[in-house]
Amino acid sequence: MYKEEEGQGSVEIILLIGLILVIVILTGNYIFNISNSINNSLKQLIEKGRDEILLKV
């Protein structure tokens, strides 16, 4: 009986580690998407400003 409880504890730890990995991957993906969105917005803003300055010249 005692050995079975140790095995169950190991399985629970493995499941917790797997859950933490999934959460970290999903969070990283979410942050990466936000970062790309910010970069695209800044790129468009810089290009628009550059084009307006070039049109004035």
PDB file of C-alpha atoms in Angstrom:
ATOM      1  CA  MET A   1       0.000   0.000   0.000  1.00  0.00           C
ATOM      2  CA  TYR A   2       2.774   2.430   0.894  1.00  0.00           C
ATOM      3  CA  LYS A   3       4.543   1.997  -2.443  1.00  0.00           C
ATOM      4  CA  GLU A   4       1.314   2.711  -4.307  1.00  0.00           C
ATOM      5  CA  GLU A   5       0.948   6.052  -2.505  1.00  0.00           C
ATOM      6  CA  GLU A   6       4.491   7.007  -3.498  1.00  0.00           C
ATOM      7  CA  GLY A   7       3.665   6.249  -7.119  1.00  0.00           C
ATOM      8  CA  GLN A   8       0.519   8.325  -6.899  1.00  0.00           C
ATOM      9  CA  GLY A   9       2.538  11.233  -5.506  1.00  0.00           C
ATOM     10  CA  SER A  10       4.980  10.955  -8.390  1.00  0.00           C
ATOM     11  CA  VAL A  11       2.142  10.981 -10.910  1.00  0.00           C
ATOM     12  CA  GLU A  12       0.623  14.047  -9.243  1.00  0.00           C
ATOM     13  CA  ILE A  13       3.967  15.855  -9.392  1.00  0.00           C
ATOM     14  CA  ILE A  14       4.366  14.960 -13.081  1.00  0.00           C
ATOM     15  CA  LEU A  15       0.849  16.241 -13.796  1.00  0.00           C
ATOM     16  CA  LEU A  16       1.560  19.483 -11.927  1.00  0.00           C
ATOM     17  CA  ILE A  17       4.799  20.009 -13.849  1.00  0.00           C
ATOM     18  CA  GLY A  18       2.952  19.343 -17.115  1.00  0.00           C
ATOM     19  CA  LEU A  19       0.228  21.817 -16.156  1.00  0.00           C
ATOM     20  CA  ILE A  20       2.828  24.449 -15.282  1.00  0.00           C
ATOM     21  CA  LEU A  21       4.532  23.897 -18.653  1.00  0.00           C
ATOM     22  CA  VAL A  22       1.225  24.319 -20.495  1.00  0.00           C
ATOM     23  CA  ILE A  23       0.477  27.535 -18.583  1.00  0.00           C
ATOM     24  CA  VAL A  24       3.958  28.901 -19.312  1.00  0.00           C
ATOM     25  CA  ILE A  25       3.669  28.078 -23.027  1.00  0.00           C
ATOM     26  CA  LEU A  26       0.217  29.664 -23.327  1.00  0.00           C
ATOM     27  CA  THR A  27       1.335  32.766 -21.427  1.00  0.00           C
ATOM     28  CA  GLY A  28       4.450  33.074 -23.585  1.00  0.00           C
ATOM     29  CA  ASN A  29       2.362  32.793 -26.737  1.00  0.00           C
ATOM     30  CA  TYR A  30      -0.039  35.472 -25.472  1.00  0.00           C
ATOM     31  CA  ILE A  31       2.821  37.848 -24.597  1.00  0.00           C
ATOM     32  CA  PHE A  32       4.486  37.161 -27.966  1.00  0.00           C
ATOM     33  CA  ASN A  33       1.260  38.062 -29.791  1.00  0.00           C
ATOM     34  CA  ILE A  34       0.899  41.292 -27.788  1.00  0.00           C
ATOM     35  CA  SER A  35       4.525  42.164 -28.558  1.00  0.00           C
ATOM     36  CA  ASN A  36       3.978  41.594 -32.284  1.00  0.00           C
ATOM     37  CA  SER A  37       0.857  43.758 -32.204  1.00  0.00           C
ATOM     38  CA  ILE A  38       2.740  46.605 -30.511  1.00  0.00           C
ATOM     39  CA  ASN A  39       5.630  46.292 -32.971  1.00  0.00           C
ATOM     40  CA  ASN A  40       3.283  46.401 -35.960  1.00  0.00           C
ATOM     41  CA  SER A  41       1.505  49.475 -34.581  1.00  0.00           C
ATOM     42  CA  LEU A  42       4.800  51.290 -34.019  1.00  0.00           C
ATOM     43  CA  LYS A  43       6.039  50.291 -37.479  1.00  0.00           C
ATOM     44  CA  GLN A  44       2.895  51.702 -39.106  1.00  0.00           C
ATOM     45  CA  LEU A  45       3.184  54.913 -37.074  1.00  0.00           C
ATOM     46  CA  ILE A  46       6.836  55.407 -38.035  1.00  0.00           C
ATOM     47  CA  GLU A  47       6.129  54.692 -41.702  1.00  0.00           C
ATOM     48  CA  LYS A  48       3.212  57.132 -41.714  1.00  0.00           C
ATOM     49  CA  GLY A  49       5.342  59.847 -40.120  1.00  0.00           C
ATOM     50  CA  ARG A  50       8.169  59.179 -42.557  1.00  0.00           C
ATOM     51  CA  ASP A  51       5.825  59.348 -45.550  1.00  0.00           C
ATOM     52  CA  GLU A  52       4.301  62.638 -44.354  1.00  0.00           C
ATOM     53  CA  ILE A  53       7.747  64.167 -43.888  1.00  0.00           C
ATOM     54  CA  LEU A  54       8.832  63.014 -47.361  1.00  0.00           C
ATOM     55  CA  LEU A  55       5.681  64.491 -48.917  1.00  0.00           C
ATOM     56  CA  LYS A  56       6.464  67.887 -47.347  1.00  0.00           C
ATOM     57  CA  VAL A  57       9.927  67.950 -48.928  1.00  0.00           C
TER      58      VAL A  57
END
